[in-house]
XYZ file of C-alpha atoms in Angstrom:
647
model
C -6.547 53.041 16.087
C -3.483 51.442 17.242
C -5.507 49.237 19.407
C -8.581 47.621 18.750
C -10.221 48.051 22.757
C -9.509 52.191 22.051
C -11.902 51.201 18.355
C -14.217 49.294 20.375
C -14.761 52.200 22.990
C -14.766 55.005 20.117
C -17.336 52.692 18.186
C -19.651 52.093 21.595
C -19.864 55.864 22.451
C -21.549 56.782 18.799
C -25.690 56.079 18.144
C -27.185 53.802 15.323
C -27.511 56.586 13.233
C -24.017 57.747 13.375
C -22.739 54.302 13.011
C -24.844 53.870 10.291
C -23.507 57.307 8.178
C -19.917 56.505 9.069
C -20.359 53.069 7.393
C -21.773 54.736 4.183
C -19.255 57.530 3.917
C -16.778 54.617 4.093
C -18.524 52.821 1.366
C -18.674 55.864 -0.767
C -14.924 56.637 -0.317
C -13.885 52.920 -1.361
C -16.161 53.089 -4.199
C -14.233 56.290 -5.155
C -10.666 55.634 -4.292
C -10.409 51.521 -4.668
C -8.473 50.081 -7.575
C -11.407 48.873 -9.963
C -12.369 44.982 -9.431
C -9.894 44.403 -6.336
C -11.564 41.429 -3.804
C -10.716 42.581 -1.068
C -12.043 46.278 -1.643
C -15.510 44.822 -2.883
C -15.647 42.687 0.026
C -15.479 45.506 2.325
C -17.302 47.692 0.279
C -20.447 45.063 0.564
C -19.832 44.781 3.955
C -19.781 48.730 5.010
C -23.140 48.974 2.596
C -24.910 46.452 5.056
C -23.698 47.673 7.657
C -24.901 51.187 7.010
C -28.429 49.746 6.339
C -29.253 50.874 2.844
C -30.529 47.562 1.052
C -30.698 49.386 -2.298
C -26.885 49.510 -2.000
C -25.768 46.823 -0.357
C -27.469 43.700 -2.376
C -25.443 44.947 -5.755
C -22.512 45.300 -3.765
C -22.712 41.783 -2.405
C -23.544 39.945 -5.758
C -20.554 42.043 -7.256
C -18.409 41.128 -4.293
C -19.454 37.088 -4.847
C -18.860 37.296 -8.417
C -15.209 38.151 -7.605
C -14.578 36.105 -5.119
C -16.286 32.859 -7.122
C -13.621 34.262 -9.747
C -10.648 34.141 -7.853
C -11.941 30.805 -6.497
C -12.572 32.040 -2.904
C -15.619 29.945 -3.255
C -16.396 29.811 0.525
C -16.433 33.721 0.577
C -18.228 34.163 -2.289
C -21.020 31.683 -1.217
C -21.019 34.483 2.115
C -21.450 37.196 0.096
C -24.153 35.710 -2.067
C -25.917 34.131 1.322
C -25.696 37.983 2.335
C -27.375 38.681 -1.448
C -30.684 36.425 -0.979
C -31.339 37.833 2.533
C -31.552 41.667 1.114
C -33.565 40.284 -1.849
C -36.242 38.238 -0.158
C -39.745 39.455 -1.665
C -38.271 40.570 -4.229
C -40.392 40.080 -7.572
C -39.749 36.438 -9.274
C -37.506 37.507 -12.226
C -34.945 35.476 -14.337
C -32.566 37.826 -13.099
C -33.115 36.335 -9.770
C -32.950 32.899 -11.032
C -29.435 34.145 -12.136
C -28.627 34.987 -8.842
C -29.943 32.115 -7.404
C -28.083 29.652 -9.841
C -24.795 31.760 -8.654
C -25.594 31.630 -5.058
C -25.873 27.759 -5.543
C -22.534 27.267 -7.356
C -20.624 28.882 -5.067
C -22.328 27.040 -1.932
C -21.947 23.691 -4.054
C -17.899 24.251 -4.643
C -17.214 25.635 -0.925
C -19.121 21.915 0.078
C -22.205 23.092 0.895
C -24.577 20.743 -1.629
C -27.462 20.693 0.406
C -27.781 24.360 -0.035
C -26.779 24.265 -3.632
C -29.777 21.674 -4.324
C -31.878 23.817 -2.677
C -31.088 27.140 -4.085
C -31.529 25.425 -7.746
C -34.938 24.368 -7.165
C -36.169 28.087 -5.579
C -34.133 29.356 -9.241
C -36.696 26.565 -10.944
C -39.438 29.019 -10.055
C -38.603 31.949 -11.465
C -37.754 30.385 -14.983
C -40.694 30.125 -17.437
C -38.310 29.241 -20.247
C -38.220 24.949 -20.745
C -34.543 25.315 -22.055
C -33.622 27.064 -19.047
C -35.004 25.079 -17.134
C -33.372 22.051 -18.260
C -30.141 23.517 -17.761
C -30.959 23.851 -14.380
C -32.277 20.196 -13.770
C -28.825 19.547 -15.479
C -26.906 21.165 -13.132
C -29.334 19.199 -10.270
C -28.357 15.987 -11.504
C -24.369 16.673 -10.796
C -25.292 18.051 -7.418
C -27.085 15.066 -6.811
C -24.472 12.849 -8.445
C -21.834 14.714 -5.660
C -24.118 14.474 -2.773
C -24.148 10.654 -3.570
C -27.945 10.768 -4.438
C -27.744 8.575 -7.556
C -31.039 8.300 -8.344
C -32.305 11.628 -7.776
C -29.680 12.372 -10.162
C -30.768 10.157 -12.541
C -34.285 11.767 -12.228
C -32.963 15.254 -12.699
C -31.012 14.285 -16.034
C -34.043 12.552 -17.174
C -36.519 15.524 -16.563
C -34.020 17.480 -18.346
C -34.103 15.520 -21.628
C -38.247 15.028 -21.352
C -37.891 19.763 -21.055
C -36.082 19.687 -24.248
C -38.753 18.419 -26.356
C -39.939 21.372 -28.690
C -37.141 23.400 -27.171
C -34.814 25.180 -29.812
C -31.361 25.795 -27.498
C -28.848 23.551 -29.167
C -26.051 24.465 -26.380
C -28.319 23.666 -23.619
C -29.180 20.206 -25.710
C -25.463 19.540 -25.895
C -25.145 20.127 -21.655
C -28.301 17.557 -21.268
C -26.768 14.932 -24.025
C -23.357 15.012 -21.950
C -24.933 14.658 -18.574
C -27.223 11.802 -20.392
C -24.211 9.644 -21.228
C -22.570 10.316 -18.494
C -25.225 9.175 -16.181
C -25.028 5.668 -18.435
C -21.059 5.457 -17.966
C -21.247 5.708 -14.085
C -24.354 3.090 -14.045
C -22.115 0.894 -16.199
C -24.236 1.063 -19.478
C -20.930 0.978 -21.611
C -22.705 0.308 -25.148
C -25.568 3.076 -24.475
C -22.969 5.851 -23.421
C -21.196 5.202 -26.363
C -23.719 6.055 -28.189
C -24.857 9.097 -26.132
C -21.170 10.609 -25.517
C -21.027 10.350 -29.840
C -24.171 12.080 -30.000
C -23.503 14.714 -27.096
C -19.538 15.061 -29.053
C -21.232 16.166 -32.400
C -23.652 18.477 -30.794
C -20.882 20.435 -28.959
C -18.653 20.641 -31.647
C -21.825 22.665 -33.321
C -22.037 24.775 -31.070
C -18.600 25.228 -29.931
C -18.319 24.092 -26.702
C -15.322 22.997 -25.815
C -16.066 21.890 -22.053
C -19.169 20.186 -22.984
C -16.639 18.304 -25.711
C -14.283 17.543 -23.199
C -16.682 16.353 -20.806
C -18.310 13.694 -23.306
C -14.876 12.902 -24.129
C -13.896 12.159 -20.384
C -17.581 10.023 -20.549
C -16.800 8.119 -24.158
C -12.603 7.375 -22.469
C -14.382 5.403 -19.763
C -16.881 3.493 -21.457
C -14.434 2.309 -24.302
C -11.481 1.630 -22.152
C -13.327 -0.542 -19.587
C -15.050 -3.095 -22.115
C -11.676 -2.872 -24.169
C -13.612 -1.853 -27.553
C -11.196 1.403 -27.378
C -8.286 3.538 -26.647
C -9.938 5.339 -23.873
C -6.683 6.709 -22.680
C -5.587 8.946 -25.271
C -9.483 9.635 -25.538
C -9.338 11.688 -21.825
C -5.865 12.945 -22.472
C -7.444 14.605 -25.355
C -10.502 16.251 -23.521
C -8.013 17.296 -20.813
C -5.940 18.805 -23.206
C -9.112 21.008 -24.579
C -9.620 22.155 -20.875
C -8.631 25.818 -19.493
C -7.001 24.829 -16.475
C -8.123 27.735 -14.482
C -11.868 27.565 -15.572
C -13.113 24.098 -15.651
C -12.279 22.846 -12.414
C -14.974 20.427 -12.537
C -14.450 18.406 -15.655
C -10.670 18.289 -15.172
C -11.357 16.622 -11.633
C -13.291 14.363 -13.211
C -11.093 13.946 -15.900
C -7.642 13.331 -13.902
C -9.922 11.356 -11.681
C -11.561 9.050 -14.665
C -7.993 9.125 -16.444
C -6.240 7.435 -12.679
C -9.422 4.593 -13.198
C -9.159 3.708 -16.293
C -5.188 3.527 -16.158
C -5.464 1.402 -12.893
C -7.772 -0.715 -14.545
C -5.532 -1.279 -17.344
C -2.555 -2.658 -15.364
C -0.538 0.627 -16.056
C 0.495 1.919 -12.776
C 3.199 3.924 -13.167
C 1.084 6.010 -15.162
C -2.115 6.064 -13.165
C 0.033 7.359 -10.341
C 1.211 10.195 -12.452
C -2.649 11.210 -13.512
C -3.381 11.122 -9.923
C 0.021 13.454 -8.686
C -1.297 15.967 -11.545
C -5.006 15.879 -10.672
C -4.387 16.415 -6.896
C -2.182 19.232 -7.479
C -5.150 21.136 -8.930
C -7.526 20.264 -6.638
C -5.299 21.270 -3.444
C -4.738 24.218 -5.190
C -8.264 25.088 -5.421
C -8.891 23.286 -1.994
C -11.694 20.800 -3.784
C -10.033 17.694 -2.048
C -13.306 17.432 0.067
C -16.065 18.972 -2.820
C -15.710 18.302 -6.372
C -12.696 16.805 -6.542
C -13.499 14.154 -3.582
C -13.658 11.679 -6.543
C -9.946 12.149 -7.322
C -8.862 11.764 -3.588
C -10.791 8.932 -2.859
C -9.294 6.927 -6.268
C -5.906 8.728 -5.038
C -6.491 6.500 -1.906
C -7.601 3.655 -3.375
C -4.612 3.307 -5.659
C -2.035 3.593 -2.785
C -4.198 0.830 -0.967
C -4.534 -1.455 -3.803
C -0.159 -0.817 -4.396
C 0.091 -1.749 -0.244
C 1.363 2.007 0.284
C -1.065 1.540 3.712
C 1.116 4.345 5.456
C 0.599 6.661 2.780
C -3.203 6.059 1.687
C -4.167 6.654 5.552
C -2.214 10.187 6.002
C -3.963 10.966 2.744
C -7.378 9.825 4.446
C -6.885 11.449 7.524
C -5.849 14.353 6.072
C -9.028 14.834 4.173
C -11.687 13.620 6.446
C -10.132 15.878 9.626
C -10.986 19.170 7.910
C -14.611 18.866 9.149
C -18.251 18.218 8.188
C -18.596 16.664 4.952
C -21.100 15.953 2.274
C -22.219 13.903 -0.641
C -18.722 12.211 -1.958
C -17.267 11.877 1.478
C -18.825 8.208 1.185
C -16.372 7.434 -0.681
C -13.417 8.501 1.207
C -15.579 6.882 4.355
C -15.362 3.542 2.591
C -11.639 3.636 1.599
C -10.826 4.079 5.037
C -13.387 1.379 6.418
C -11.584 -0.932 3.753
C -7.761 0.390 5.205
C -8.771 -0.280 8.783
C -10.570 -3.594 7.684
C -7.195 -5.210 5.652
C -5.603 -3.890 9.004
C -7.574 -6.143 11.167
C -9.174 -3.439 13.546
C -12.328 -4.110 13.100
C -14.160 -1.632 15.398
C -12.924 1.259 13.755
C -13.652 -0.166 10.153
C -17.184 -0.615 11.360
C -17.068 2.832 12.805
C -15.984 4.495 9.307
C -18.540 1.991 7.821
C -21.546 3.956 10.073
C -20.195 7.350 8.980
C -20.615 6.010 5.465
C -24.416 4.447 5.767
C -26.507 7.138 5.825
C -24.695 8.815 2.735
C -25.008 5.364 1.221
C -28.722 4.866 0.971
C -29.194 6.786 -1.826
C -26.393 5.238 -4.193
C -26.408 3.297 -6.849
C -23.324 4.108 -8.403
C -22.008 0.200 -9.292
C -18.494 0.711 -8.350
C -19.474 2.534 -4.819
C -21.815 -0.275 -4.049
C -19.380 -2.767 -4.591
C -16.831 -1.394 -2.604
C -19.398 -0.904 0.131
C -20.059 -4.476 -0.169
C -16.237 -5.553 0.010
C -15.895 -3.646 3.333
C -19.145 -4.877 4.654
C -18.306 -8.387 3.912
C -14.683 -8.196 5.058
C -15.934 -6.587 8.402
C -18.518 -9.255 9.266
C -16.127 -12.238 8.204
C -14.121 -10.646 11.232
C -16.586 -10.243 13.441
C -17.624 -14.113 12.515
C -21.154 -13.119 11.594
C -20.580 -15.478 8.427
C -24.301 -15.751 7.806
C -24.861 -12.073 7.518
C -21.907 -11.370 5.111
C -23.205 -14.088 2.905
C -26.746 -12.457 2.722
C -24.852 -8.756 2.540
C -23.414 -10.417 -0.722
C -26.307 -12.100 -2.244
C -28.344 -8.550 -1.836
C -25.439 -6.858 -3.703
C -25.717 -9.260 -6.759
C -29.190 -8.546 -7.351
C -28.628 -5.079 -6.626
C -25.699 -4.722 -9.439
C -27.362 -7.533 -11.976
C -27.330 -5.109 -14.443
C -24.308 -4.152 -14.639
C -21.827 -4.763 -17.898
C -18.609 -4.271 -16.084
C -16.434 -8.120 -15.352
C -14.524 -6.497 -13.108
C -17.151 -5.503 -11.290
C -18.990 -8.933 -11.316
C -15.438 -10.873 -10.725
C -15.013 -9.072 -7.423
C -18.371 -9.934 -6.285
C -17.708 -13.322 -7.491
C -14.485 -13.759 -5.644
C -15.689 -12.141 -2.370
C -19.026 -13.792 -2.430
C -17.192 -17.167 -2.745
C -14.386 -16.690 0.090
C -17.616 -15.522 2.223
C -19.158 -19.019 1.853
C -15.582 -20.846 2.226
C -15.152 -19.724 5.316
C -18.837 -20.079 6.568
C -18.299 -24.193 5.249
C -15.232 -24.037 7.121
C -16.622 -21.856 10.750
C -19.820 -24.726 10.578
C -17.206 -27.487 10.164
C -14.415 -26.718 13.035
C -17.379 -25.781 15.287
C -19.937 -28.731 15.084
C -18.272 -31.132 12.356
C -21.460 -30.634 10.303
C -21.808 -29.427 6.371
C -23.921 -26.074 5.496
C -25.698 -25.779 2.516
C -23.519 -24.931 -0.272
C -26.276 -23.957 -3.310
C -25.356 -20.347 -3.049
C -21.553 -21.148 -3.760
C -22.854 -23.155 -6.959
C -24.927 -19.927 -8.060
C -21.822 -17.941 -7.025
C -19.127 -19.770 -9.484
C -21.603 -20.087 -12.784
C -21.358 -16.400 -12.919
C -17.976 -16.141 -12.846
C -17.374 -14.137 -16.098
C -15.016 -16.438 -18.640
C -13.271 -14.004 -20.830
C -9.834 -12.839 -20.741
C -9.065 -9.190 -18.772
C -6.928 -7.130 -17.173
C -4.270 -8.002 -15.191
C -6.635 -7.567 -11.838
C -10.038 -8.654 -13.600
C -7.898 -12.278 -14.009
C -6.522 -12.453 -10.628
C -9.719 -11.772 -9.389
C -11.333 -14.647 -11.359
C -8.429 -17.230 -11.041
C -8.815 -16.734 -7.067
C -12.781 -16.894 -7.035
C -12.573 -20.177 -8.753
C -9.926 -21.047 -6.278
C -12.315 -19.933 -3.534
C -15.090 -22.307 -5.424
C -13.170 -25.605 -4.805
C -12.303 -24.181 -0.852
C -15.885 -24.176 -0.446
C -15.728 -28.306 -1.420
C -12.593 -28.553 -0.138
C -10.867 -29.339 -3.452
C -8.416 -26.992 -2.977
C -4.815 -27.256 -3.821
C -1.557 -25.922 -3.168
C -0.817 -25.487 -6.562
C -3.696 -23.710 -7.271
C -3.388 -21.117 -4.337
C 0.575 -20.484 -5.661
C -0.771 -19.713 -9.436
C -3.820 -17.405 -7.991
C -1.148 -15.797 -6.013
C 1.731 -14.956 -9.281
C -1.712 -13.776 -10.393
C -1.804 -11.297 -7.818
C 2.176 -10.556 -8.072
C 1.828 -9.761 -11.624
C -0.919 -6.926 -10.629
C 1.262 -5.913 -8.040
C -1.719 -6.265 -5.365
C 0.462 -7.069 -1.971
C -2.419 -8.072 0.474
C -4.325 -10.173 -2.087
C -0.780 -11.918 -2.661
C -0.432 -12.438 0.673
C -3.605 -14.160 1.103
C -3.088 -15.864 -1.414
C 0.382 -17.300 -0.128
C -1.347 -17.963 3.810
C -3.802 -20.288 2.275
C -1.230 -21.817 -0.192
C 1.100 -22.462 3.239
C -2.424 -23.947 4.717
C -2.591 -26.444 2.062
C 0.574 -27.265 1.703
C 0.941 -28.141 5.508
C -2.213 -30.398 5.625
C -0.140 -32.533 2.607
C 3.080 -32.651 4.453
C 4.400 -30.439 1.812
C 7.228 -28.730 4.522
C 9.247 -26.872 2.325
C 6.820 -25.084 0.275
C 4.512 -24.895 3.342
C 7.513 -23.021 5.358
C 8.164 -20.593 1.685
C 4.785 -19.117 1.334
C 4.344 -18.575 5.442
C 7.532 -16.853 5.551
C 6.012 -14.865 2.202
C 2.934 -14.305 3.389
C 4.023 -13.353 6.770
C 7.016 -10.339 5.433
C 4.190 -9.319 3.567
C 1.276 -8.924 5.842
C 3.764 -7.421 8.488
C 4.626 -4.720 6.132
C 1.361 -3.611 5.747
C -0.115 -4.368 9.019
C -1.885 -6.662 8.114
C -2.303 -8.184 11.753
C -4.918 -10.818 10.809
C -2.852 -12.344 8.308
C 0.042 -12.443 10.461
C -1.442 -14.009 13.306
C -2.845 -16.618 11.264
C 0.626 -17.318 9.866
C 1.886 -17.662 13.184
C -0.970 -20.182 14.310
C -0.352 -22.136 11.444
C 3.661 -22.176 12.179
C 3.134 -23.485 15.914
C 0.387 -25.307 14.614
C 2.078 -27.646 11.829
C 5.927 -26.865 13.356
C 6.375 -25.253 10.309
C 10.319 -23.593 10.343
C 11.027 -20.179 10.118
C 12.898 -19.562 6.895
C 15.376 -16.229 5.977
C 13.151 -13.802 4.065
C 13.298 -14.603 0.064
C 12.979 -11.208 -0.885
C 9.667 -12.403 -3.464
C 7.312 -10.741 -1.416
C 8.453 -7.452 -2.739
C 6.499 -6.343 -5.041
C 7.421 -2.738 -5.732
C 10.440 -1.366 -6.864
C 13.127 0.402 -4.668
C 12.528 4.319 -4.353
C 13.437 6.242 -1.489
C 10.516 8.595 -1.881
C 7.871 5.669 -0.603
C 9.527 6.044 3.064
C 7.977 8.124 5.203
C 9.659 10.606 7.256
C 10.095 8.548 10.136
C 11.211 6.114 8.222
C 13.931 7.714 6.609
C 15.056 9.009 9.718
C 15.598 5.125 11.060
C 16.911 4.217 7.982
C 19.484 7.098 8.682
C 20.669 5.565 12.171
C 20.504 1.656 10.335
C 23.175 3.070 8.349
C 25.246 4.228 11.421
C 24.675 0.303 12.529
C 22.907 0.979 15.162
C 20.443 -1.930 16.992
C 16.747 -1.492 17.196
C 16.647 -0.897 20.730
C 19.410 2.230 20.158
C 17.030 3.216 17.527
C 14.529 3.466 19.964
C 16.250 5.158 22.463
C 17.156 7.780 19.856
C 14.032 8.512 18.527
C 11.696 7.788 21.460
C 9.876 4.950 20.429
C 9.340 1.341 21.608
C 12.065 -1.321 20.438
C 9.308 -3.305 19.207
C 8.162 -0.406 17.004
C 11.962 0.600 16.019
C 12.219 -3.598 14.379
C 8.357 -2.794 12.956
C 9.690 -0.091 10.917
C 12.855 -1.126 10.113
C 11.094 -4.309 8.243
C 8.576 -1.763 6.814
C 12.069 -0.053 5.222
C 13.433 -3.831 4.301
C 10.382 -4.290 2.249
C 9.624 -0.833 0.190
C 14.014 -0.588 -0.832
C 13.598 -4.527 -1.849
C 16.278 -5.783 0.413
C 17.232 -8.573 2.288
C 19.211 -7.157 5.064
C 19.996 -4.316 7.209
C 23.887 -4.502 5.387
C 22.265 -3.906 2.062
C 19.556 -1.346 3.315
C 22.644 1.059 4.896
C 24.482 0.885 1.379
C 21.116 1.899 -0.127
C 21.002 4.980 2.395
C 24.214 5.869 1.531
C 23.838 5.499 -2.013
C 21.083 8.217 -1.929
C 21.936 12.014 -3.063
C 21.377 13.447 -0.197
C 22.279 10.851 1.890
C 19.369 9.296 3.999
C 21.828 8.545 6.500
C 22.816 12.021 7.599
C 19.451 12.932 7.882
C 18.312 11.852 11.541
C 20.888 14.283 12.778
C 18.597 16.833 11.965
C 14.972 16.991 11.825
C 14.466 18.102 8.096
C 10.920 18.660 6.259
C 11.080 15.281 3.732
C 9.066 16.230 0.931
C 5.814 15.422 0.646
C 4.794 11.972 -0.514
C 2.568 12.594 -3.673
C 0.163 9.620 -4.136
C 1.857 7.075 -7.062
C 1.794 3.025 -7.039
């Protein structure tokens, strides 16, 4: 029909019956005439079989049609068609054939984002399995749907009941699965040592039998927990499982491989490279469209590396991107908390504490170390602003008995450092307000477990400050001491902690009439904080200018920290740059491009900062230094391309 109100009457005028024999002889004809395995003939196929009401046809035709669709990695339709599946089979006798279904059904709801459903399908599939190996395949497969739906210890449960099924049982690739899933359960609880072990053990066993995804995946597991004690080359250890990996098959361990690969780079200072795991790894899960399922792991360190590098522009398009695309599950925490910790470093406090409630529910269940730390950073950050100084320090304390088990310094240096700013600034809040002292035993217990060893470049900066943080609380601070934490935090190329660092350097250098110096680390702090947004820091560089008359010094161009590249501008900003070049004013940029004049000088220092330039002169022979030149284009509205996540 060339018009689908002329089908609509035609359809309405014919009986059940007739409906019902029209849908079959369409069936029938597809089945005949369709090019063999095509998607979207099986798909209709399945749908003209329900349609005409004959179960007996219909549930094949569905399961075949899911099958295809989970191939071609329409995982959303295939979950559909295998929804469509169960409700033609229900009574149907308990078989292991079922199971099979079942365990299909649940895959493809897990990897279009429904893990609630996938949890649920695997435990009706439990039933219908006699077999113990089977079985622990299955509670396998639980534990990484728990793992993703941010149930940690559930997880932890399935894996276990997995290993206790395999006792007597004689399946050596199903033993391999549960080994794998054993030491990686260890790595993520920060049991370096013990996954070692396990990921050896789980290695061999897959090499028996050949599995080269099981391999990979132990690999991806032993990479982690060599690279983050430092007893290994963990680097070339992932690289190695990824290059084992069929890109087109297994989506799941090469997330977690790109996303591990991104950690474990980032941990080890190398940045360049970390961004270049984390441009690969997101074009294959954007491709796939797992940004917000399986590969949430990736995005989230994706956003976590732009915030640590100060690319705040960047890191929330990347956020807002992924949590606008509706209801999400399990590893959506994490993306909850990156963007609690974006608005928090941003000073806007109610909507941190508003991503922070999306998070909480999801968080009850962790116990993944490295989540509940970074809930705890946000948390504490959030009621420092809100000056509930009492609550962040018991937030704090909770968190270190809640992570004492973990073997990871850079875990316990973080908590350190924030635990020890928390109960600085509570000394100093009881001070300015009633001129009394607070009990300071917790900041005692707080620096003895500092850890002493050497680390990476952000483990060491994280130290050097807490100790820092140790004599604010006695206020034995120095200067000095402030401006070496803070070439800490230049060499890790950490902007806001530098910043920070620099504001409390100025403070101490103002109390001690030290002008100069005082005046140099404001004006540092200050360029940097306004680059990122940073409003809290800012205003309390500007209170401290009025308060101790401190000048207002040229920028020294050492709060860059990044290299020049025009690819870290955003559109808009390239599009000012454009019209700086022309020598126009910030209010003409304004006028041109409809914005405030306030906003027009906000992102022309944003551009200042990310080319590593003094001056609007210097910035305009960048632009026209570029191939093609920035400045021609804000005559036109061009599509920039895309800014892939990199430090």
């Amino acid at each position: 029909f060339r018009h689908s109100l002329t089908r609509d009457a035609q359809l309405g005028q014919l009986l059940p019956l007739e409906l019902r024999r029209l849908h079959a002889a369409v069936a029938t004809g597809l089945e005949l005439d369709a090019p063999l395995g095509d998607a979207m003939t099986l798909s209709a196929i399945a749908l003209h079989w329900h349609a005409a009401g004959d179960r007996s046809r219909a549930f094949p035709a569905a399961v075949t049609a899911g099958r295809s669709a989970f191939f071609r990695h329409a995982y959303a339709e295939a979950w559909h068609h295998f929804e469509r599946a169960l409700e033609l089979s229900d009574g149907a006798e308990a078989t292991p054939s079922r199971a099979g279904i079942l365990i299909e059904a649940a895959e493809s709801a897990r990897w279009s984002g429904d893990i609630a459903a996938g949890v649920q399908l695997l435990h009706r599939a439990l039933k219908h399995l006699p077999d113990r190996a089977a079985q622990a395949r299955v509670h396998e497969r639980l534990g990484r749907y728990y793992w993703e739906a941010g149930d940690t210890s559930a997880s932890h449960g399935a894996f276990s009941r997995a290993i206790s099924l395999l006792t007597g049982a004689n399946d050596p690739e199903v033993r391999a699965q549960v080994l794998a899933a054993r030491a990686r359960a260890s790595m993520i609880m920060t049991a370096y040592a013990r996954a070692v072990v396990e990921a050896g053990e789980a290695i061999e066993a897959a090499q028996t039998c050949g599995l080269t995804s099981v391999e990979a995946d132990a690999l991806i597991t032993l990479g982690v927990a060599v690279a983050i004690p430092g007893t290994g080359d963990g680097v070339e250890c992932i690289r190695h499982a990824l290059a084992l990996l069929d890109q087109d098959e297994d989506l799941e361990i090469i997330c977690r491989g790109y996303s591990n690969l991104a950690f474990v780079l980032e941990h080890g200072g190398r940045h360049d490279e970390a961004g270049d795991a984390i441009i690969e790894g997101l074009q294959v899960v954007e491709r796939h469209g797992l940004e917000c399922t399986t590969g949430a792991a990736l995005a989230s360190n994706a956003a976590a590396i732009l915030f640590n590098r100060g690319r705040y522009d960047e890191c929330e398009g990347l956020l807002q991107r992924l949590l606008s695309r509706g209801p999400l599950q399990g590893q959506a925490l994490q993306l909850f908390v990156e963007r609690a910790g974006l608005e928090a470093a941003r000073g806007r406090t109610a909507a941190a504490r508003l991503s922070l409630q999306a998070a909480g529910d999801l968080a009850k269940a962790t116990e993944d170390p490295w989540v509940v730390l970074s809930l705890v950073l946000v948390e504490a950050e959030v009621l420092l602003l809100e000056g509930h100084f009492d609550q962040a320090r018991d937030t704090v304390i909770a968190s270190f008995h809640r992570l004492a088990e973990t073997e990871d310094d850079g875990i316990r240096a973080r908590l350190c450092r924030v635990g020890l700013r928390v109960e600085a600034d509570r000394v100093a809040s009881a001070w300015v307000r009633s001129g009394r002292n607070v009990s300071v035993d917790a900041a005692t217990w707080i620096a003895e477990l500092i850890p002493q060893g050497a680390g990476e470049p952000d483990t060491v900066a994280e130290c050097v400050t807490a100790r820092v943080e140790a004599a604010r609380v006695e206020r034995e601070d120095t200067a000095q001491a402030w401006g070496e934490a803070a070439e800490h935090w230049r060499r890790a190329q950490r902007p806001f902690d530098l910043a920070y660092c620099r504001l409390r350097e100025a403070e101490r250098a103002a109390e001690r009439r030290m002008g100069q110096r005082a005046a140099e680390a404001a004006s540092e702090a200050r360029e940097l904080a306004q680059g990122l947004g940073a409003t809290t820091i800012v205003e309390a560089v500007d209170a401290l200018r009025l308060r101790a008359r401190l000048p207002n010094p040229r920028p020294t161009g050492k709060a860059v920290v990044v290299a020049a590249d025009p690819r870290t501008l955003t559109k808009k900003e390239q599009q000012v740059l454009g019209l700086v070049a022309y020598g126009a004013t910030n209010r003409e940029i304004g006028h041109a491009l409809f914005m405030a004049e306030r906003t027009a000088a906000t992102h022309v220092s944003s551009i200042l900062r990310k080319l590593g330039v003094d001056n609007r002169v210097q910035a305009a022979r960048f632009a026209t230094m570029t191939t093609p030149p920035i400045a021609s284009q804000h005559q036109e509205d061009h599509q920039c391309p895309s800014l892939s996540p990199a430090p």
